[in-house]
Tab-separated table of C-alpha atoms in Angstrom:
chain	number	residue	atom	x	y	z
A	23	UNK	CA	28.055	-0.107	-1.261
A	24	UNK	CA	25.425	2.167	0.240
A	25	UNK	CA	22.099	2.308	-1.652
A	26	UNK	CA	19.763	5.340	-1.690
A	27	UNK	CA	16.669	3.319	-2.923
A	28	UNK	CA	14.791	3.956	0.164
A	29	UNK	CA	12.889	1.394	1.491
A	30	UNK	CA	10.972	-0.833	-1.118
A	31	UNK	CA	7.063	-0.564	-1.964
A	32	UNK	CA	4.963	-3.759	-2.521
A	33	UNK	CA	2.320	-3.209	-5.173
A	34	UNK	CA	-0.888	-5.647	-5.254
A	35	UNK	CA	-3.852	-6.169	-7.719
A	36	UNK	CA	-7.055	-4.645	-6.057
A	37	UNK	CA	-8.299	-7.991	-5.049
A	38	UNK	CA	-5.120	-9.034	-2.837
A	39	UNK	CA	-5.985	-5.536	-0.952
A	40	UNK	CA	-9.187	-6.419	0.094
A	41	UNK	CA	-7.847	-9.860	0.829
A	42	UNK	CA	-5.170	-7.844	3.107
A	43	UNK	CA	-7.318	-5.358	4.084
A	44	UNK	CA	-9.986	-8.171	5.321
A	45	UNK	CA	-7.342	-10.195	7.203
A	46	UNK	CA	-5.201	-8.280	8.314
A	47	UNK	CA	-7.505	-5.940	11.580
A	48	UNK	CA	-4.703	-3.550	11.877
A	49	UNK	CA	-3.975	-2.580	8.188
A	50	UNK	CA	-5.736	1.073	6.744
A	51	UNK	CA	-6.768	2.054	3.167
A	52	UNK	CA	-5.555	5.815	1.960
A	53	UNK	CA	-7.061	6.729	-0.954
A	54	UNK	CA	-5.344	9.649	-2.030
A	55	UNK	CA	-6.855	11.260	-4.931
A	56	UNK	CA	-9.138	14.151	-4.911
A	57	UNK	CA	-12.101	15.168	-3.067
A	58	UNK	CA	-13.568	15.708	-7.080
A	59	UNK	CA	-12.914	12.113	-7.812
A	60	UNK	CA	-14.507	10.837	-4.479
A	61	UNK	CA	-17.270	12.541	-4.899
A	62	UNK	CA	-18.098	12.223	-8.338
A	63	UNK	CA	-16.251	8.507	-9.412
A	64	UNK	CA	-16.914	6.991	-6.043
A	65	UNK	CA	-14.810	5.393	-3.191
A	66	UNK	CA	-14.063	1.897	-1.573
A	67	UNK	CA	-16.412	0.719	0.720
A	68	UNK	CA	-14.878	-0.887	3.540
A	69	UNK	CA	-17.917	-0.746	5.413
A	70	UNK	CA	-18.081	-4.444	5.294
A	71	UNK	CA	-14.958	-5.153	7.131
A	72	UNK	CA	-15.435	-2.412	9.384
A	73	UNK	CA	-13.408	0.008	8.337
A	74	UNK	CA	-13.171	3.063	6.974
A	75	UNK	CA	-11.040	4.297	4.310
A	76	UNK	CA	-8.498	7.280	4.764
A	77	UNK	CA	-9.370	10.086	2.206
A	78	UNK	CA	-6.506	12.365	1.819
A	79	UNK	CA	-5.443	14.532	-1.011
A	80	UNK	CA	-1.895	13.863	-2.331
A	81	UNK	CA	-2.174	16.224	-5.026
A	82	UNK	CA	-5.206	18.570	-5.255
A	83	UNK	CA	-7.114	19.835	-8.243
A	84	UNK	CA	-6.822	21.902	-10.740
A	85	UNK	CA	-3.432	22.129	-10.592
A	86	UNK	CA	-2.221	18.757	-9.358
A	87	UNK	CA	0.239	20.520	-6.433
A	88	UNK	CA	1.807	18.300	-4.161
A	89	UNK	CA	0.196	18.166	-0.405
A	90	UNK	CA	2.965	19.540	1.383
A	91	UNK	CA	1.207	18.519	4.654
A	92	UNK	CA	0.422	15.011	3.530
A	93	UNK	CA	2.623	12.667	5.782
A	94	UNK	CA	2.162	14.712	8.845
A	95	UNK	CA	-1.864	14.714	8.352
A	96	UNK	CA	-1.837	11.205	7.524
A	97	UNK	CA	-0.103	10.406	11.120
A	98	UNK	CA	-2.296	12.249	12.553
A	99	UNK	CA	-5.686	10.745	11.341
A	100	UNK	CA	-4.466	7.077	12.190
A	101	UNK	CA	-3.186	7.850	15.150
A	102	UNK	CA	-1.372	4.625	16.570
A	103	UNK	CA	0.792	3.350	13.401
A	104	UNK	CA	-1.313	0.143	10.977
A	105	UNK	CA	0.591	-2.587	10.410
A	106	UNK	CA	0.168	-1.580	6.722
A	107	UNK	CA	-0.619	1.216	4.542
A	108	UNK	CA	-2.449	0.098	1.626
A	109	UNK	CA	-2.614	3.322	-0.785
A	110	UNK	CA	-4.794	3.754	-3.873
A	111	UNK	CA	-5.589	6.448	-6.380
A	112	UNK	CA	-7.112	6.272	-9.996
A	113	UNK	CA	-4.820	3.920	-11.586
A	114	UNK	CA	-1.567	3.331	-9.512
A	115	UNK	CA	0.767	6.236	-10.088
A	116	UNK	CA	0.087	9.022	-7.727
A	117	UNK	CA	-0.331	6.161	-4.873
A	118	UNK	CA	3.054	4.791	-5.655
A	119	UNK	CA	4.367	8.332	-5.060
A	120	UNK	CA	2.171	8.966	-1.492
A	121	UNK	CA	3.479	5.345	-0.617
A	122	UNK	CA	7.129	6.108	-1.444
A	123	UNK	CA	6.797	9.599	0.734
A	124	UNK	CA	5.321	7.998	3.722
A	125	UNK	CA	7.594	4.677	3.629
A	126	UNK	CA	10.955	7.240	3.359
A	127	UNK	CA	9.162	9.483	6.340
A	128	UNK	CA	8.622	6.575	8.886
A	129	UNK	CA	11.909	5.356	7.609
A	130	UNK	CA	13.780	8.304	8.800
A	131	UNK	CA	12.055	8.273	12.268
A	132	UNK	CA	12.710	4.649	12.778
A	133	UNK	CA	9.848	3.232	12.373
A	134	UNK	CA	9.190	2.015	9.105
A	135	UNK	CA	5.655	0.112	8.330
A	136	UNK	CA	4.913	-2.003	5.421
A	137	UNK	CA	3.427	0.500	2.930
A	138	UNK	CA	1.634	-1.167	-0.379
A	139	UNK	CA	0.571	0.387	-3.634
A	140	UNK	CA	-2.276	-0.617	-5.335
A	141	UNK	CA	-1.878	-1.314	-8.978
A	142	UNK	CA	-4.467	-0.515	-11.179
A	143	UNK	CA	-6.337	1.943	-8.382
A	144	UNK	CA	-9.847	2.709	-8.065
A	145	UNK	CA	-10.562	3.044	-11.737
A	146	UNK	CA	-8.236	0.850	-13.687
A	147	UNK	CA	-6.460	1.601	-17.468
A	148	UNK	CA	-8.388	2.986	-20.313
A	149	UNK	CA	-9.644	0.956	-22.461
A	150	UNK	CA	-10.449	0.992	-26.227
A	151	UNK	CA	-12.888	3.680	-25.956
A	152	UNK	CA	-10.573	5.573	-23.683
A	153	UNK	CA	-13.168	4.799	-20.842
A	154	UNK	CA	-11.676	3.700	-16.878
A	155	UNK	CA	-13.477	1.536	-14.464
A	156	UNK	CA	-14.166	-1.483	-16.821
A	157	UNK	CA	-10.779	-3.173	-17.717
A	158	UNK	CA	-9.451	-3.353	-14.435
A	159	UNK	CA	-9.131	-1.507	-11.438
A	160	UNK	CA	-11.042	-1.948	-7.732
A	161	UNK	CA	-14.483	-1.338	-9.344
A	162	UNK	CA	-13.859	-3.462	-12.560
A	163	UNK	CA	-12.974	-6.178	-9.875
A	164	UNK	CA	-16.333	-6.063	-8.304
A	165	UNK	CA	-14.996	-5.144	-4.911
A	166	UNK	CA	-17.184	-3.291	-2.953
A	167	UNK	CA	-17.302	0.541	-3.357
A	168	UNK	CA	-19.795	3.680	-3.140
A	169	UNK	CA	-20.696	7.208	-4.273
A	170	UNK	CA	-21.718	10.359	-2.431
C-alpha cells in the first residue's frame, strides 16, 4: 500500500539544534516568522558558530498569508543544498508547516534533505500569566540570541 505521508519531519528541543547546528558545518537555521517578531522579540544568534541564520517569512503579518514564494526563495538564499534544515518560529507550529513544504518540494525534485522542526521555537508556550519566552523555548533555554 502506497502512503501519501510525504516524507517525515524530525522535531528537536531548542538545545539539540544548537547541538546540531554546532556540529554539524553544513546544516542552516530558517527562522521563519515575521520581520515584526525579529525585530521586536529578537533572533538566534549563531554568530558564535559562524553562522548566520536564514530569516524568511512563511506567513507575513497582519494577515498571516502564506509565502507563496517561500521554497523557491529559500533555495535561492542557500544556494548549494545544507545537509539539514533546521526551521524555527515562535513556538513550533508554523515551522512544522515551512518544514513539511520544503521536505515535500526537494522530495519531488529528487533530492530530499533532512529537514527538522524545532519544538517549542524561539519563544516557547505561555505560561501562567499568558507570557512566552520563560517556560521554554530557544531563549528560555539560554541559547544564544539577539535583538535589533
Amino acid at each position: 500500500m502506497k502512503s501519501d505521508a510525504g516524507p517525515q519531519i524530525s522535531e528537536v528541543g531548542p538545545r539539540e539544534a544548537w547541538e546540531i547546528l554546532s556540529k554539524d558545518a553544513a546544516s542552516v537555521l530558517v527562522d521563519v516568522r515575521t520581520a515584526a517578531e525579529w525585530s521586536f522579540v529578537g533572533t538566534s544568534d549563531l554568530s558564535q558558530l559562524g553562522k548566520d541564520v536564514i530569516r524568511l517569512e512563511w506567513k507575513s503579518w497582519p494577515d498571516m498569508s502564506p509565502n507563496p514564494a517561500f521554497v523557491g526563495a529559500l533555495m535561492q538564499e542557500v544556494g548549494e543544498l545544507p545537509s539539514r534544515f533546521l526551521f524555527i518560529c515562535r513556538s513550533g507550529a508554523r515551522s512544522m508547516q515551512a518544514a513539511r513544504a520544503v521536505a515535500d518540494a526537494l522530495s519531488v525534485k529528487g533530492t530530499p534533505v533532512e529537514c527538522i522542526n524545532v519544538a517549542e521555537g524561539f519563544e516557547g508556550d505561555l505560561n501562567e500569566h499568558a507570557h512566552r519566552g520563560g517556560l521554554n523555548g530557544w531563549k528560555a533555554h539560554g541559547l544564544d540570541w539577539r535583538q535589533s
